[in-house]
Short mmCIF file of C-alpha atoms and ligand atoms in Angstrom, two decimals:
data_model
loop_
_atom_site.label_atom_id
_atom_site.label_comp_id
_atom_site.label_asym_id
_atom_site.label_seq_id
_atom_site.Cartn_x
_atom_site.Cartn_y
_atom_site.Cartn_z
CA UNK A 297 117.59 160.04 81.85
CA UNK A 298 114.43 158.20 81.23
CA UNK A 299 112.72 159.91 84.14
CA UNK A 300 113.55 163.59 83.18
CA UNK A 301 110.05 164.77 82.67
CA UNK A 302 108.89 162.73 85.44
CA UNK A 303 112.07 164.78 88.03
CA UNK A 304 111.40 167.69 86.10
CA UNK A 305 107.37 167.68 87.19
CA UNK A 306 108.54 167.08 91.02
CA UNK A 307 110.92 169.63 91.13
CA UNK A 308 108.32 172.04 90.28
CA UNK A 309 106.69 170.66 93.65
CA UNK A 310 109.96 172.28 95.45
CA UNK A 311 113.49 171.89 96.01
CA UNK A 312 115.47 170.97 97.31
CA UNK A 313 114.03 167.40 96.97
CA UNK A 314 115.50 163.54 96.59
CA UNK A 315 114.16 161.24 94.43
CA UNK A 316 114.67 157.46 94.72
CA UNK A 317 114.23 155.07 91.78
CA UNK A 318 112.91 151.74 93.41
CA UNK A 319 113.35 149.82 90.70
CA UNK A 320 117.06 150.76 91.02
CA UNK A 321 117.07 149.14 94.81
CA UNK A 322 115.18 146.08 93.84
CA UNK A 323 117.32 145.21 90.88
CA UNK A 324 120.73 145.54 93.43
CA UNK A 325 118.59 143.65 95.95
CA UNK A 326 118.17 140.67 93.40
CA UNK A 327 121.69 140.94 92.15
CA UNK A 328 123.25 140.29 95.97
CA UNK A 329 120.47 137.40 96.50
CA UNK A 330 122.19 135.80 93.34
CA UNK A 331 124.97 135.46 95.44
CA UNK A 332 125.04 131.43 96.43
CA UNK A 333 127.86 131.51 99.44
CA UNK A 334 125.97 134.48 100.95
CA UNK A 335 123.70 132.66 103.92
CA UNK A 336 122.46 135.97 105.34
CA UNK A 337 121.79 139.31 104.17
CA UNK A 338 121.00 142.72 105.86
CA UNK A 339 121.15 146.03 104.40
CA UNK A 340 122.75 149.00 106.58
CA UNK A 341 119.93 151.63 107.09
CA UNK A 342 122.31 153.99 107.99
CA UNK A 343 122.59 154.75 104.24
CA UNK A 344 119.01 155.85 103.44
CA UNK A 345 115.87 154.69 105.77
CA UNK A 346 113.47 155.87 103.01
CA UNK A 347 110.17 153.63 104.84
CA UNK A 348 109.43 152.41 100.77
CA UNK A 349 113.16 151.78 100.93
CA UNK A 350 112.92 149.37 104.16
CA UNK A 351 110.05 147.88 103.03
CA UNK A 352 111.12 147.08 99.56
CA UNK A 353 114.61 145.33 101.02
CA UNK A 354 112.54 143.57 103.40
CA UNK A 355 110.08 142.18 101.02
CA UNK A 356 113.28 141.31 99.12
CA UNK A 357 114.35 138.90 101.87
CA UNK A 358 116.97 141.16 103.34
CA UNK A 359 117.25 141.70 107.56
CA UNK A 360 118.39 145.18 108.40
CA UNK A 361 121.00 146.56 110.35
CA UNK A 362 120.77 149.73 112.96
CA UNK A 363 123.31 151.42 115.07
CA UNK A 364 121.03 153.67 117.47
CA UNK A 365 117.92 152.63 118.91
CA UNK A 366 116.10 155.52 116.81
CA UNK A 367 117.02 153.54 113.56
CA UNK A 368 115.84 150.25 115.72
CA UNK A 369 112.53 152.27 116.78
CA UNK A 370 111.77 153.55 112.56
CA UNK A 371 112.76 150.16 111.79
CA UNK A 372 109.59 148.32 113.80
CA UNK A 373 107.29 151.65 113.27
CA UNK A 374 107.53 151.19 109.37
CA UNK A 375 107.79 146.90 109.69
CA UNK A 376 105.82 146.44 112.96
CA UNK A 377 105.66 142.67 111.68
CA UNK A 378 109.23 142.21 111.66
CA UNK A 379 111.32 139.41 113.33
CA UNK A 380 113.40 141.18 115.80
CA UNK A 381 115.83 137.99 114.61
CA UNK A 382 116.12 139.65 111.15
CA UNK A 383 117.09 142.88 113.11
CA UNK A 384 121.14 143.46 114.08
CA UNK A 385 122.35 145.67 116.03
CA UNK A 386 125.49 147.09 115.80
CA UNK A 387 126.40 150.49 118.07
CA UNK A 388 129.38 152.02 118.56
CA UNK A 389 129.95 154.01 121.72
CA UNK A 390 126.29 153.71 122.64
CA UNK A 391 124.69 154.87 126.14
CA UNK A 392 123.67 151.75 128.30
CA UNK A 393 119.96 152.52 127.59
CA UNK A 394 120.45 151.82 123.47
CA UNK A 395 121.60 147.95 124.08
CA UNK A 396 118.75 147.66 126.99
CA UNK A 397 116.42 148.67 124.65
CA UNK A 398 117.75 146.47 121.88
CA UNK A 399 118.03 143.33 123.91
CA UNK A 400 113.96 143.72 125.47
CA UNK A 401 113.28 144.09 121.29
CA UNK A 402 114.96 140.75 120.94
CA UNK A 403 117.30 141.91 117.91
CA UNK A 404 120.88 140.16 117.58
CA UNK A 405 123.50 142.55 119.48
CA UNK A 406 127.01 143.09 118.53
CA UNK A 407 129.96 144.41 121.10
CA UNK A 408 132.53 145.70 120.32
CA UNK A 409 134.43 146.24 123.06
CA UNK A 410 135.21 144.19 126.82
CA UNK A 411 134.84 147.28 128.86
CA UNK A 412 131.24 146.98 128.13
CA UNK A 413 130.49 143.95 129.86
CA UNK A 414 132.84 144.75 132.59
CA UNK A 415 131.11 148.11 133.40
CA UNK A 416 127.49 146.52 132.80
CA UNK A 417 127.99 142.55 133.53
CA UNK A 418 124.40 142.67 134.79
CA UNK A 419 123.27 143.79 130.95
CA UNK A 420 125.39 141.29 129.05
CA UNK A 421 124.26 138.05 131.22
CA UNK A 422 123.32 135.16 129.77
CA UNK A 423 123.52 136.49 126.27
CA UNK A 424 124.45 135.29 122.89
CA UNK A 425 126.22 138.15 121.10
CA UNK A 426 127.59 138.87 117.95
CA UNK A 427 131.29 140.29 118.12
CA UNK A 428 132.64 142.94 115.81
CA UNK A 429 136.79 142.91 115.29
CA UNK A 430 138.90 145.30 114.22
CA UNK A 431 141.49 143.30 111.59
CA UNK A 432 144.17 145.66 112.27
CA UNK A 433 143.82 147.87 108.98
CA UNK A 434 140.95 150.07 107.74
CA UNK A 435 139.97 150.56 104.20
CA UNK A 436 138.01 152.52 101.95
CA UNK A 437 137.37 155.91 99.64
CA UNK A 438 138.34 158.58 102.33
CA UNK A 439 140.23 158.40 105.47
CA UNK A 440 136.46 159.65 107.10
CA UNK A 441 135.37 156.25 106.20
CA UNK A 442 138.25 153.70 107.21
CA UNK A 443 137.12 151.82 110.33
CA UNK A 444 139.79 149.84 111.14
CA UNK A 445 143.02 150.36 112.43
CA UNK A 446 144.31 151.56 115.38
CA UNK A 447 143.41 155.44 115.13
CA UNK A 448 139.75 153.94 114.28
CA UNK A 449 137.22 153.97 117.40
CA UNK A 450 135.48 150.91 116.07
CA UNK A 451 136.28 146.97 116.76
CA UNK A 452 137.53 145.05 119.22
CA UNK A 453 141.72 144.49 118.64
CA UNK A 454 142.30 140.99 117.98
CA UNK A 455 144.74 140.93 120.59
CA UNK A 456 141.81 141.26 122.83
CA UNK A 457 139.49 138.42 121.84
CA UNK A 458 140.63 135.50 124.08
CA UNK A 459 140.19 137.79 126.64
CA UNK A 460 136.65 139.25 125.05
CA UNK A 461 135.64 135.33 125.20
CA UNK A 462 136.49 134.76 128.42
CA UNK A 463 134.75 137.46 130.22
CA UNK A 464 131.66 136.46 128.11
CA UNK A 465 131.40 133.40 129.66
CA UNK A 466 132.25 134.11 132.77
CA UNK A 467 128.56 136.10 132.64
CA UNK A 468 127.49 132.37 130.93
CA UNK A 469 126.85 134.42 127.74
CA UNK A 470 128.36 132.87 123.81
CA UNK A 471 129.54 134.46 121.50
CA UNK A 472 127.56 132.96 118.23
CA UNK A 473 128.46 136.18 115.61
CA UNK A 474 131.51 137.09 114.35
CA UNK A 475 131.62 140.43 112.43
CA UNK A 476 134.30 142.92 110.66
CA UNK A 477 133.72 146.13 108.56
CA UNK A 478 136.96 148.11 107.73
CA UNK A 479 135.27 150.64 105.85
CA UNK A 480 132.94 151.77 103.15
CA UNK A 481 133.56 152.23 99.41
CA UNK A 482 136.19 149.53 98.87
CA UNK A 483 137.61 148.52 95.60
CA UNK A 484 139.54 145.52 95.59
CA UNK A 485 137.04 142.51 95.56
CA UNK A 486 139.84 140.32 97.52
CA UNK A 487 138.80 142.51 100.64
CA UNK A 488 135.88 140.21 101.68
CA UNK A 489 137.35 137.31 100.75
CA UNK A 490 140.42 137.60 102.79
CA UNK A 491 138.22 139.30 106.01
CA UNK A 492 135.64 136.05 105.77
CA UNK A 493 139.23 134.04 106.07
CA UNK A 494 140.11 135.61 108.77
CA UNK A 495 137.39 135.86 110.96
CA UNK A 496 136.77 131.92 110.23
CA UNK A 497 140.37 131.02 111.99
CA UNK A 498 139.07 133.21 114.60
CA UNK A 499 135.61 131.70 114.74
CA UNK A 500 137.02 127.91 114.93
CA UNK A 501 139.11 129.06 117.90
CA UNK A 502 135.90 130.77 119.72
CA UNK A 503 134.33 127.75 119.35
CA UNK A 504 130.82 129.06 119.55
CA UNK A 505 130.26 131.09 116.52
CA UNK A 506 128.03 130.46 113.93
CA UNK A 507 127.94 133.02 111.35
CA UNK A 508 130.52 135.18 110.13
CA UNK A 509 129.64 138.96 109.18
CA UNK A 510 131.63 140.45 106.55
CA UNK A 511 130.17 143.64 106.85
CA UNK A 512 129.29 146.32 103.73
CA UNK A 513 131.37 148.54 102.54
CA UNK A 514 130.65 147.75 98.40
CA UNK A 515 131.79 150.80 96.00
CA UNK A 516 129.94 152.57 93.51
CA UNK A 517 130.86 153.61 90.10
CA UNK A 518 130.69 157.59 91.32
CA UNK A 519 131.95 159.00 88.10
CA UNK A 520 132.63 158.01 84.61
CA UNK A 521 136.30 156.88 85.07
CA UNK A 522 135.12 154.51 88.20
CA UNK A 523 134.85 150.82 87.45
CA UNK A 524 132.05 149.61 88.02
CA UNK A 525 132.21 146.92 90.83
CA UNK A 526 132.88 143.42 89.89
CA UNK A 527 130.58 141.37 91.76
CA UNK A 528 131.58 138.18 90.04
CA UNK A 529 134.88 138.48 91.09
CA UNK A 530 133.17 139.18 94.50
CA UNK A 531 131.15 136.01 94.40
CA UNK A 532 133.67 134.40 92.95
CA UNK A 533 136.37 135.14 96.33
CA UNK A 534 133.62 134.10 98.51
CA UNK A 535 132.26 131.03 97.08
CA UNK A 536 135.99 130.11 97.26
CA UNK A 537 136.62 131.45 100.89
CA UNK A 538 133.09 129.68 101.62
CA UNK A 539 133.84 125.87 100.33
CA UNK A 540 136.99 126.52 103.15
CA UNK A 541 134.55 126.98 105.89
CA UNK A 542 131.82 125.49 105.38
CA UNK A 543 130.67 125.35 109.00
CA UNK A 544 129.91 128.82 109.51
CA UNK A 545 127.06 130.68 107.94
CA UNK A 546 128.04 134.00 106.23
CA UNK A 547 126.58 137.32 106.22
CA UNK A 548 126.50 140.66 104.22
CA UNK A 549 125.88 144.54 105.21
CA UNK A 550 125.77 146.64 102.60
CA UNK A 551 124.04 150.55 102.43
CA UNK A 552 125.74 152.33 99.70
CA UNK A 553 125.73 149.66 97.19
CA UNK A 554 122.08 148.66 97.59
CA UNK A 555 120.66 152.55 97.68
CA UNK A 556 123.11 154.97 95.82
CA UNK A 557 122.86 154.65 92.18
CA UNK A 558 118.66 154.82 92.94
CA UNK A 559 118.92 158.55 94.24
CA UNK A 560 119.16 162.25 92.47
CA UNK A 561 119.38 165.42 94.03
CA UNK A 562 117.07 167.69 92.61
CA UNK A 563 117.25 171.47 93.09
CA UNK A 564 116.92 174.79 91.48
CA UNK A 565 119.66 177.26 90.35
CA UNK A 566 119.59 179.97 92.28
CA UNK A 567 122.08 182.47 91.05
CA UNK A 568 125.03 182.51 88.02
CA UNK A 569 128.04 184.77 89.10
CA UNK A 570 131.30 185.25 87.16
CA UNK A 571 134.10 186.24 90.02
CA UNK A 572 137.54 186.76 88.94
CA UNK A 573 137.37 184.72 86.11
CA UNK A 574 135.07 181.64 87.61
CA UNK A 575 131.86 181.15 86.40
CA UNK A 576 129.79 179.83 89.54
CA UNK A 577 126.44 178.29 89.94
CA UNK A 578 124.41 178.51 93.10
CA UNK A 579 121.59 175.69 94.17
CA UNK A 580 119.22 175.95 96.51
CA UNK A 581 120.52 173.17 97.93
CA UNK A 582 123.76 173.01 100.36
CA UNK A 583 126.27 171.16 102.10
CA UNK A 584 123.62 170.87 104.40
CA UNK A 585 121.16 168.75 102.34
CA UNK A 586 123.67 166.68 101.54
CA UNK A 587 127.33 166.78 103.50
CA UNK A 588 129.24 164.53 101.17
CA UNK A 589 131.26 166.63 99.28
CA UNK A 590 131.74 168.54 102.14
CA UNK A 591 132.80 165.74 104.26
CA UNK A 592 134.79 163.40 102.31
CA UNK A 593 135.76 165.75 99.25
CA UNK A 594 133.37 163.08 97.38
CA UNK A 595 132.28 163.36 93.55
CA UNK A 596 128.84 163.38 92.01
CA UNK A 597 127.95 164.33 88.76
CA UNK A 598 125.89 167.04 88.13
CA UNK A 599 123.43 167.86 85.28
CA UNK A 600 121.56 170.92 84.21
CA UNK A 601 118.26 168.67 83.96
CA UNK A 602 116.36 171.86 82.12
CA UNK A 603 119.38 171.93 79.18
CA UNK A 604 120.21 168.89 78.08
CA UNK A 605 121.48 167.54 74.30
CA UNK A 606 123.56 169.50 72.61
CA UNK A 607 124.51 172.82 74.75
CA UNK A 608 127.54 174.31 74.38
CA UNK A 609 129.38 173.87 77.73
CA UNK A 610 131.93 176.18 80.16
CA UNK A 611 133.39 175.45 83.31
CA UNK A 612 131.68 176.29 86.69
CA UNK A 613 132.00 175.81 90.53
CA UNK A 614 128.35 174.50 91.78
CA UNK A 615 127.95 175.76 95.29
CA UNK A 616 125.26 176.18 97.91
CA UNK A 617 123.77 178.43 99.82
CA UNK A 618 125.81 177.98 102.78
CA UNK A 619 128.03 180.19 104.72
CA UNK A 620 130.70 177.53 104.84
CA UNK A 621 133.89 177.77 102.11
CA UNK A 622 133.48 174.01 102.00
CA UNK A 623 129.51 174.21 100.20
CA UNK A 624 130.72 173.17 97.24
CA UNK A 625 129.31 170.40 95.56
CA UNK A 626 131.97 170.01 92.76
CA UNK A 627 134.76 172.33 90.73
CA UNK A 628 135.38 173.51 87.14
CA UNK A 629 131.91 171.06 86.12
CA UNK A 630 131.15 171.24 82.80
CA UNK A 631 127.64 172.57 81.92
CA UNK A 632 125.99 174.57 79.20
CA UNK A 633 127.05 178.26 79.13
CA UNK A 634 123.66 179.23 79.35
CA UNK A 635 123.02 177.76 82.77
CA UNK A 636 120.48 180.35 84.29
CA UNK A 637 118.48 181.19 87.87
CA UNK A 638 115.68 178.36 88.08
CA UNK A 639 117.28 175.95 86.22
CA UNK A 640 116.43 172.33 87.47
CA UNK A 641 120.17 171.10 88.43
CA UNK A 642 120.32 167.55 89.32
CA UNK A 643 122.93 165.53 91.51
CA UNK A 644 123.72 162.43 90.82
CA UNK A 645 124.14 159.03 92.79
CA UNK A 646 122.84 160.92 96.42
CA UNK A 647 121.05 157.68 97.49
CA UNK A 648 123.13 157.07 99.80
CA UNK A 649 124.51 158.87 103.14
CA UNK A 650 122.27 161.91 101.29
CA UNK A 651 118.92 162.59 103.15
CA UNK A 652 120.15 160.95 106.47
CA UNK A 653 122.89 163.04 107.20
CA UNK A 654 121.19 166.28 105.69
CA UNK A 655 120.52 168.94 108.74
CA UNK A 656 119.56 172.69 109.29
CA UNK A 657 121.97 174.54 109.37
CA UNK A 658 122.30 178.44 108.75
CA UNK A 659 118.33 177.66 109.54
CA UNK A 660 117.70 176.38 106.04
CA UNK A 661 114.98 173.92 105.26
CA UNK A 662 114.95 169.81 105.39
CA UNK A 663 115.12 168.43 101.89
CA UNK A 664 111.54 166.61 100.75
CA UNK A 665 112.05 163.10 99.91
CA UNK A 666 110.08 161.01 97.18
CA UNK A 667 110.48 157.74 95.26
CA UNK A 668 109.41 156.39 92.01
CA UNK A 669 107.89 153.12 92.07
N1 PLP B 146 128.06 147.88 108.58
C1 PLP B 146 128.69 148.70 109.44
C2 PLP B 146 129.04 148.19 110.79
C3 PLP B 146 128.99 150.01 109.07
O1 PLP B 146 129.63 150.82 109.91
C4 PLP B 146 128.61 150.46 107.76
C5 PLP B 146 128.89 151.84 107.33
O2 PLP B 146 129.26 152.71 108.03
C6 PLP B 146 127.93 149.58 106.92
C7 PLP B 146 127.70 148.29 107.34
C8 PLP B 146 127.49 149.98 105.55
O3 PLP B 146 128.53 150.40 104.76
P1 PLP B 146 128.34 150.66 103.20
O4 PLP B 146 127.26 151.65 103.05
O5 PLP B 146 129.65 151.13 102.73
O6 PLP B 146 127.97 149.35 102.58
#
C-alpha cells in the first residue's frame, strides 16, 4: 500500500508486469539468519531467480540451490564470483549431462536415487554426495506440491539407503549430505523438527554425513484467514531437535518464504462483462503469466490498485485472457462496482513460483519484471 503511486507509475510502463519489493526479501533473509541452530542456509531459486533477487540473498550470506543446470548456468552468469561450495544441486530425473556439468562446476550434488550410479558408476566415482530421502509421507498446500510418498517421483525410499550406501562406496565415493523435502507450503512447525530427527538416526547409521538438509517448504500467510507462520515455534523445534544432534551441521531451503510476500502482479483491466448474472473482470494478464491458480487452485488477493478507500464493492470472477476454462485467477472477489477497462488490478503475494513458471501460450507476451530497491 505504501508503494501505490510508485506500481501505479510502472504499470503505465506496461502490463502485464511483476514488481518485487527488496526490502521485503532482505527483511525474511535477516529473519531466517536469526535462526541460531540453522548452520547453513540456501535459498531455492526455483521460486523467483530475479538476478537483484540472487544477489541480494547472496550478499545476505545465503548459498543457493538449483535443480537444472540452466538455473546452475544464471546462477554463476549473475554471481560469477561465487563459491561453487555455496552452490547445491539438487535434480530430479536429470539427463547425465546436467550432473557432469554440475560436478566440473564443483557445486555439492545430491542423488536421489541408486539406479543412477549403477547406470553411470563412471560419473559418481570418487565423489562425496549429498543424499535426498523420501520419509515415507509428503506434505504441503496442494497434492501438486507433496513430494513425498510413494506416488511422489522424488527421494530415495528409506528402505533403500543401506543399499544406496553401499553401492556408493563400492565407487569409493561418501555420502557427507543428508537431505529431505516433503513438500512446499507446510503448516505445522513440528514438520522440520521431526524430519531433522529423522534424518539424524539415519545420518549416525551412514556414518559419513555431516550436515543434515531439511529442505524448504515454509508457508505464507496467502489470505487474510492464513496464520501467519510461527517461526519461533520453528526455531524453537529445531534448537530442540539441534541440542539432540549436535554432531551434524543443519541446513535450510526455502523459495516461497524468502520471495513471496515481496511480489505483486500488476496488470490492466481489460474488459467488465455481466453473463448470466456474474459480473466478470478480464486482465491482461493470464494463467499464463502466472499458472498458480491454475495449477494448484491457489489464492491471491486481488486489488483494484486505481479505486481504492471507500468504493462500494460487488462480486466478480477475475479472469484472463486465455482460452483455457481454468484462467481464472480467483471467484466471487470483492471489488468496487465501478471496476472499469484500464483499471490497474494488482495480484497479490506472486513472488514466488510467478515469473518462473509464466510461458507463452495462446502466443501472448512474457510478463516484464522489475524490483524496488
Ligand atoms: N528444496 C527442494 C528440493 C524443492 O523441491 C523445493 C520446492 O520445490 C524447495 C526446496 C523450495 O520449496 P519452498 O519454495 O516451498 O520453500
Amino acid at each position: 500500500r505504501g508503494q501505490r503511486a510508485h506500481l501505479l507509475q510502472l504499470a503505465d510502463a506496461g502490463t502485464p508486469r511483476y514488481v518485487y519489493h527488496l526490502p521485503t526479501v532482505r527483511a525474511r533473509a535477516r529473519a531466517l539468519a536469526a535462526i541460531k541452530p540453522i548452520d547453513q542456509r540456501y535459498y531455492a531459486i526455483k521460486a523467483n531467480s530475479h538476478p537483484a533477487i540472487l544477489q541480494l540473498l547472496e550478499a545476505e550470506g545465503f548459498g543457493l540451490e538449483c535443480v537444472s543446470h540452466g538455473e546452475l548456468k544464471h546462477v554463476f552468469q549473475h554471481l560469477p564470483e561465487l563459491s561453487p561450495k555455496r552452490v547445491l544441486f539438487t535434480p530430479s530425473f536429470c539427463p547425465r549431462s546436467d550432473y557432469e556439468a554440475a560436478f566440473a562446476l564443483g557445486v555439492t550434488v545430491t542423488v536421489d536415487n541408486v539406479e543412477a550410479l549403477q547406470r553411470w558408476p563412471d560419473l559418481f566415482r570418487n565423489r562425496e554426495l549429498w543424499l535426498r530421502v523420501d520419509l515415507g509421507r509428503g506434505e504441503g498446500h496442494h497434492a501438486k506440491v507433496r513430494t513425498g510418498g510413494k506416488d511422489s517421483k522424488f527421494g530415495l525410499p528409506i528402505a533403500r539407503v543401506d543399499e544406496f550406501v553401499r553401492a556408493a562406496t563400492d565407487l569409493g565415493s561418501r555420502v557427507v549430505g543428508l537431505h529431505a523435502h516433503l513438500g512446499s507450503g507446510v503448516e505445522t512447525a513440528q514438520h522440520w523438527r521431526l524430519m531433522c530427527d529423522e534424518l539424524a538416526g539415519f545420518a549416525r547409521r551412514i556414518g559419513s554425513v555431516h550436515t543434515i538438509d531439511i529442505g524448504g517448504g515454509l508457508p505464507i500467510p496467502y489470505s487474510a484467514e492464513d496464520e501467519p507462520f510461527d517461526l519461533d515455534a520453528w526455531a524453537e523445534g529445531l534448537a530442540e531437535v539441534k541440542a539432540l544432534h549436535p554432531a551434524f551441521r543443519l541446513a535450510i531451503e526455502p523459495g516461497r518464504y524468502l520471495v513471496a510476500e515481496s511480489g505483486v502482479l500488476l496488470s490492466h483491466a481489460t474488459q467488465v462483462v455481466e453473463k448470466d448474472g456474474v459480473r466478470r473482470v478480464g486482465l491482461d494478464a493470464g494463467m499464463n503469466t502466472l499458472m498458480r491458480p491454475a495449477l494448484y487452485d491457489a489464492w491471491h488477493d486481488i486489488e483494484n490498485l486505481s479505486r481504492q478507500g471507500g468504493y462500494a464493492e460487488a462480486a466478480f470472477d477475475v479472469v484472463g485472457p486465455i482460452c483455457e476454462s481454468s484462467d481464472v485467477f480467483g471467484k466471487r472477489r470483492k471489488l468496487p462496482v465501478s471496476t472499469a477497462p484500464d483499471d490497474v488490478m494488482l495480484i497479490a503475494d506472486a513472488g514466488a513460483y510467478g515469473y518462473v513458471m509464466s510461458n507463452t501460450y495462446n502466443q501472448r507476451a512474457m510478463p516484464r519484471e522489475d524490483v524496488i530497491e
